[in-house]
Amino acid sequence: MQFDPFVIPFNIGLYFILIYAVVRSIIWFRDLSRPDKLRLQRGFFGKAFGQSLKEIFLESLIHRKILRTNPRLGYMHMSLAFGWFLLILFGTIEADIFGEKHLNPPYKAIFFKFFNPEHGITGFEAAYAFLMDLILLFILSGLFLAVIKRFTPKVVGMKKSTKLKSLDKLALTSLWLIFPARLIAESLTSGEYSTGSFLTGSIGSWLATFLPAGELAYPFWWLYSLSLGTFFILLPVTRYLHIPAELFLIFMRNSGIRTGDKAGSYSEIQAHSCSSCGICIDQCQMNFSAGINNIQPAYLIKAIRGNEDTSEIAMNCLMCGRCDQKCPVGIEISAVRMIQRREVYSGPEFRNTWKGYFRLRNGDHTPKPNGHHVYDYLPEVAAAEKTDILYFAGCMTHLTPAVSRSMVKILDASGLKWSFLDKDGGACCGRPLMLAGNDREARELINHTSELIWKSGAHTLVTSCPICYKVFRESYYLDIEVLHHTQFIKNLIDEDLVRMNFLHKRVAYHTPCELGRGTQVYNEPKDVIRHVAILEETGYEDENSLCCGGSLGNIKISYRDRQKIAVDAAARLTSRNPEILITSCPLCKKTLSAATPTKVADISEIVAEAVIIPKTEKTSLKHSLPVAEAVNIF
Amino acid sequence: MEKFGFKLSKPRVIDFDRNDKSVAEFIHANEPSFRLCIECGGCSATCTAGNFIPFSLRELHILLKRGETEKVKDNIEKCMLCGKCSLVCPRGVNTRNIIELAKRAFKIPELHAV
Ligand code: SF4
Ligand code: SF4
Ligand code: SF4
Ligand code: SF4
Ligand code: SF4
């Protein structure tokens, strides 16, 4: 037997998806910017290629990262992906070795049993049939977990399962039907011919005792082929596109392509690579502290794919980056979200055509400079007195004057030549505007403040606010050293420019999002704290730190929900009863102190309390400090 | 003709029925805390932009609610979105969202068309 009409649906589906893949990759490639095209070409013929293959094996098939975060969920993904891959691989080999001829069309491998029902009785053939049954069992066990997860998400460990579209449901049904249909079809055929191994063989012979196996097998082969065909044809418009899209993502990422700040092929591929695993939902404090669960990356990405209006979802997020850290696919979630935020004023980037099979870009929406300045009221920057160290407090620090007062004390104690850039309140650093997607307006503020900094002649800029620190480092064109005050104090201690008493207090440290995940400053604050107090762990260290809830990144969240997040975060951070909860962000300080009875302080405050004021003034950096009082550092 | 130094001054009556409240309604529909404001002026006192120019969020609030949107339209963009106002507000008004919504409403008029 060489052909049977039931293979037609499968063939249509298969050839459709192959042609689609080619066309789509051409469109994606064409949309890349020139440098990215070159990167990709270089990546294809370089070391990146091997890395990509390795990563595809580990992440797309084995799902190593999901396995680590959540073993049961990982097993589910692995058994389906890796199992299916093995089934196809060994199926093709089987058809090649045992089939009538070599180099068969794909359907011969997929429906091998139907075309070779008497195969697999003795010796090597039986061993091979055993292997195939084992793989099928492997897949079915994962499928079993998947079905349970859909109805009771708790079992696989996810607190929240993602909601589905109707097309997704149809695709899901066909996906779920594929392997049971294959099992039953193979079993019935095996039952009829008394072949098959431990799984199909036993089920087959059992079924054959009370059912007409021969007649029943044929409809199940049809079902198997139909469900495969349906799944393939629906694949591009459902979330299952993530399976092939992830392969593209891995190649592009390893070639050095990054998201950037405009929508393009790469951000589109990232959106399509999300497997809706839901890990980001579990990480999000908006979900577990405030019960808001429609804005997390899984939902944002679903809305992007569905070409829906994302303005509300995109803006309603703390930009804390907790989800970014944990996404097993490695989607640059914050960057993707920022792209959506920038589009709030210009409408969505894509126009849906062909019901989602192909999308056309609307064109470039970047706001053009139009000579219209919104902040032209800012005063002209006058020549300033030259200084070495420039201290920028920032808006938030002005709301928590204890922090700026402490910094003034520390700076004075250091004896360095410094000046206070925004003593009487300066312009905002621009980051809040950027976070709201108003890049052009932000640039005006950046230019203004940059000019102030240049004219001061300082070689070091110190700021107390992590939000400012991030924007100074990433979006200003400064050729001077930019330090957060924790880093600056650390330098002062290392160079012996300030001396401090040891305060015998048990303290806990909260890593602010913008300073930790945002700019990777994890250790300096802790080192400073260890100089003045007894630092205890909170259980939410470094990358795993919480957001205080005050974030300027979210302009949508209500005061009440913010407060819920703040109270919950404060409770978790003080669960081991520290005497003081220390942070290094004025906004965190303000938010947390309103949410807990524990005393909350900025690092600069405890340092200022511990610092020993030298009797004589020092003038330059390298002079050693005349010790005024007994030093008590450890 | 003899001039007696009299002139007709424009009426200063605020006609609530003729004013355009659609922007205020759009904001209110999307940010319910808009109506919590008691016009205390805390936001204006702390304002970063207000440090440079006479810019008052409290005033813009009142004008929006009265439907006198012209002045709001000319001034709202001067805000730097720094967030100090929402931190000092005693009523928990989400001021920055109000500002963003107003900016959006002026840029895309279809959003609040009646
Ligand atoms: S964004 Fe990442 S973590 Fe979130 S659902 Fe998608 S793949 Fe999972
Ligand atoms: S960035 Fe933070 S608030 Fe936003 S979705 Fe991720 S975890 Fe949630
Ligand atoms: S203020 Fe809160 S939200 Fe902002 S960086 Fe600090 S922890 Fe995160
Ligand atoms: S501080 Fe709050 S309540 Fe007071 S005027 Fe401003 S928005 Fe209104
Ligand atoms: S966000 Fe705007 S209105 Fe509020 S304090 Fe800052 S500059 Fe003023």
PDB file of C-alpha atoms in Angstrom, chain A residues 28-143:
ATOM      1  CA  TRP A  28      10.845  39.058   8.737  1.00  0.00           C
ATOM      2  CA  PHE A  29      14.280  39.223   7.202  1.00  0.00           C
ATOM      3  CA  ARG A  30      13.285  42.040   4.849  1.00  0.00           C
ATOM      4  CA  ASP A  31      11.969  44.086   7.779  1.00  0.00           C
ATOM      5  CA  LEU A  32      15.247  43.963   9.679  1.00  0.00           C
ATOM      6  CA  SER A  33      17.417  47.044   9.727  1.00  0.00           C
ATOM      7  CA  ARG A  34      20.613  46.902   7.661  1.00  0.00           C
ATOM      8  CA  PRO A  35      22.977  46.371  10.598  1.00  0.00           C
ATOM      9  CA  ASP A  36      20.720  43.643  11.934  1.00  0.00           C
ATOM     10  CA  LYS A  37      20.709  41.922   8.543  1.00  0.00           C
ATOM     11  CA  LEU A  38      24.492  41.911   8.601  1.00  0.00           C
ATOM     12  CA  ARG A  39      24.517  40.609  12.156  1.00  0.00           C
ATOM     13  CA  LEU A  40      22.233  37.784  11.177  1.00  0.00           C
ATOM     14  CA  GLN A  41      24.335  36.876   8.164  1.00  0.00           C
ATOM     15  CA  ARG A  42      27.477  36.879  10.265  1.00  0.00           C
ATOM     16  CA  GLY A  43      25.695  34.864  12.934  1.00  0.00           C
ATOM     17  CA  PHE A  44      24.748  32.237  10.380  1.00  0.00           C
ATOM     18  CA  PHE A  45      28.276  31.534   9.294  1.00  0.00           C
ATOM     19  CA  GLY A  46      29.996  31.993  12.632  1.00  0.00           C
ATOM     20  CA  LYS A  47      30.266  30.587  16.090  1.00  0.00           C
ATOM     21  CA  ALA A  48      26.767  31.792  16.891  1.00  0.00           C
ATOM     22  CA  PHE A  49      25.337  29.064  14.701  1.00  0.00           C
ATOM     23  CA  GLY A  50      26.624  26.264  16.913  1.00  0.00           C
ATOM     24  CA  GLN A  51      25.518  28.082  20.021  1.00  0.00           C
ATOM     25  CA  SER A  52      22.070  28.515  18.570  1.00  0.00           C
ATOM     26  CA  LEU A  53      21.770  24.837  17.765  1.00  0.00           C
ATOM     27  CA  LYS A  54      22.793  23.968  21.289  1.00  0.00           C
ATOM     28  CA  GLU A  55      20.356  26.452  22.738  1.00  0.00           C
ATOM     29  CA  ILE A  56      17.545  25.239  20.526  1.00  0.00           C
ATOM     30  CA  PHE A  57      18.169  21.724  21.777  1.00  0.00           C
ATOM     31  CA  LEU A  58      18.302  22.761  25.437  1.00  0.00           C
ATOM     32  CA  GLU A  59      15.535  25.338  25.482  1.00  0.00           C
ATOM     33  CA  SER A  60      13.110  24.548  22.690  1.00  0.00           C
ATOM     34  CA  LEU A  61      13.239  20.784  23.102  1.00  0.00           C
ATOM     35  CA  ILE A  62      14.363  20.019  26.636  1.00  0.00           C
ATOM     36  CA  HIS A  63      13.019  23.284  28.100  1.00  0.00           C
ATOM     37  CA  ARG A  64      15.819  23.420  30.653  1.00  0.00           C
ATOM     38  CA  LYS A  65      14.888  26.810  32.112  1.00  0.00           C
ATOM     39  CA  ILE A  66      11.267  25.922  32.716  1.00  0.00           C
ATOM     40  CA  LEU A  67      12.441  22.632  34.217  1.00  0.00           C
ATOM     41  CA  ARG A  68      14.541  24.577  36.693  1.00  0.00           C
ATOM     42  CA  THR A  69      11.834  27.037  37.671  1.00  0.00           C
ATOM     43  CA  ASN A  70       9.074  24.490  37.784  1.00  0.00           C
ATOM     44  CA  PRO A  71       9.933  20.820  37.187  1.00  0.00           C
ATOM     45  CA  ARG A  72       6.416  19.587  36.528  1.00  0.00           C
ATOM     46  CA  LEU A  73       5.606  22.338  34.052  1.00  0.00           C
ATOM     47  CA  GLY A  74       8.998  21.751  32.462  1.00  0.00           C
ATOM     48  CA  TYR A  75       8.342  18.041  32.123  1.00  0.00           C
ATOM     49  CA  MET A  76       5.046  18.839  30.436  1.00  0.00           C
ATOM     50  CA  HIS A  77       6.688  21.088  27.860  1.00  0.00           C
ATOM     51  CA  MET A  78       9.631  18.726  27.423  1.00  0.00           C
ATOM     52  CA  SER A  79       7.590  15.611  26.882  1.00  0.00           C
ATOM     53  CA  LEU A  80       5.488  17.314  24.223  1.00  0.00           C
ATOM     54  CA  ALA A  81       8.323  19.063  22.397  1.00  0.00           C
ATOM     55  CA  PHE A  82      11.191  16.624  22.813  1.00  0.00           C
ATOM     56  CA  GLY A  83       8.887  13.614  22.585  1.00  0.00           C
ATOM     57  CA  TRP A  84       7.324  14.810  19.374  1.00  0.00           C
ATOM     58  CA  PHE A  85      10.741  15.559  17.950  1.00  0.00           C
ATOM     59  CA  LEU A  86      11.959  12.053  18.811  1.00  0.00           C
ATOM     60  CA  LEU A  87       8.815  10.520  17.383  1.00  0.00           C
ATOM     61  CA  ILE A  88       9.348  12.305  14.064  1.00  0.00           C
ATOM     62  CA  LEU A  89      13.070  11.557  14.018  1.00  0.00           C
ATOM     63  CA  PHE A  90      12.793   7.888  14.838  1.00  0.00           C
ATOM     64  CA  GLY A  91       9.636   7.588  12.770  1.00  0.00           C
ATOM     65  CA  THR A  92      11.515   8.846   9.715  1.00  0.00           C
ATOM     66  CA  ILE A  93      14.391   6.480  10.392  1.00  0.00           C
ATOM     67  CA  GLU A  94      11.968   3.618  10.904  1.00  0.00           C
ATOM     68  CA  ALA A  95      10.252   4.334   7.607  1.00  0.00           C
ATOM     69  CA  ASP A  96      13.589   4.578   5.912  1.00  0.00           C
ATOM     70  CA  ILE A  97      14.944   1.288   7.258  1.00  0.00           C
ATOM     71  CA  PHE A  98      11.849  -0.836   7.322  1.00  0.00           C
ATOM     72  CA  GLY A  99       9.712   0.791   4.632  1.00  0.00           C
ATOM     73  CA  GLU A 100       9.461  -0.434   1.086  1.00  0.00           C
ATOM     74  CA  LYS A 101      11.978   2.055  -0.185  1.00  0.00           C
ATOM     75  CA  HIS A 102      14.279   4.793   1.040  1.00  0.00           C
ATOM     76  CA  LEU A 103      13.576   8.534   1.062  1.00  0.00           C
ATOM     77  CA  ASN A 104       9.869   8.380   1.685  1.00  0.00           C
ATOM     78  CA  PRO A 105       7.460  11.312   1.660  1.00  0.00           C
ATOM     79  CA  PRO A 106       6.832  12.504   5.251  1.00  0.00           C
ATOM     80  CA  TYR A 107       3.414  10.926   5.535  1.00  0.00           C
ATOM     81  CA  LYS A 108       4.961   7.491   5.228  1.00  0.00           C
ATOM     82  CA  ALA A 109       6.813   8.041   8.470  1.00  0.00           C
ATOM     83  CA  ILE A 110       3.911   9.588  10.319  1.00  0.00           C
ATOM     84  CA  PHE A 111       1.464   6.883   9.326  1.00  0.00           C
ATOM     85  CA  PHE A 112       4.037   4.084   9.219  1.00  0.00           C
ATOM     86  CA  LYS A 113       1.924   1.612  11.102  1.00  0.00           C
ATOM     87  CA  PHE A 114      -0.983   1.991   8.708  1.00  0.00           C
ATOM     88  CA  PHE A 115       1.154   1.282   5.668  1.00  0.00           C
ATOM     89  CA  ASN A 116       3.216  -1.450   7.362  1.00  0.00           C
ATOM     90  CA  PRO A 117       0.793  -3.127   9.763  1.00  0.00           C
ATOM     91  CA  GLU A 118       2.731  -6.346   9.989  1.00  0.00           C
ATOM     92  CA  HIS A 119       5.924  -4.667  11.007  1.00  0.00           C
ATOM     93  CA  GLY A 120       7.377  -5.168  14.446  1.00  0.00           C
ATOM     94  CA  ILE A 121       6.927  -8.781  15.349  1.00  0.00           C
ATOM     95  CA  THR A 122      10.405 -10.114  15.903  1.00  0.00           C
ATOM     96  CA  GLY A 123      13.955  -9.181  16.746  1.00  0.00           C
ATOM     97  CA  PHE A 124      15.258  -5.774  15.850  1.00  0.00           C
ATOM     98  CA  GLU A 125      11.884  -4.707  14.486  1.00  0.00           C
ATOM     99  CA  ALA A 126      10.229  -5.476  17.803  1.00  0.00           C
ATOM    100  CA  ALA A 127      12.881  -3.582  19.717  1.00  0.00           C
ATOM    101  CA  TYR A 128      12.333  -0.600  17.465  1.00  0.00           C
ATOM    102  CA  ALA A 129       8.578  -0.827  17.947  1.00  0.00           C
ATOM    103  CA  PHE A 130       9.207  -0.885  21.692  1.00  0.00           C
ATOM    104  CA  LEU A 131      11.190   2.351  21.391  1.00  0.00           C
ATOM    105  CA  MET A 132       8.437   4.011  19.400  1.00  0.00           C
ATOM    106  CA  ASP A 133       5.867   2.987  21.982  1.00  0.00           C
ATOM    107  CA  LEU A 134       8.054   4.352  24.730  1.00  0.00           C
ATOM    108  CA  ILE A 135       8.270   7.728  23.030  1.00  0.00           C
ATOM    109  CA  LEU A 136       4.523   7.788  22.504  1.00  0.00           C
ATOM    110  CA  LEU A 137       4.007   7.028  26.173  1.00  0.00           C
ATOM    111  CA  PHE A 138       6.423   9.841  27.062  1.00  0.00           C
ATOM    112  CA  ILE A 139       4.360  12.314  25.030  1.00  0.00           C
ATOM    113  CA  LEU A 140       1.063  11.042  26.368  1.00  0.00           C
ATOM    114  CA  SER A 141       2.230  11.487  29.958  1.00  0.00           C
ATOM    115  CA  GLY A 142       3.020  15.145  29.227  1.00  0.00           C
ATOM    116  CA  LEU A 143      -0.305  15.550  27.466  1.00  0.00           C
TER     117      LEU A 143
END
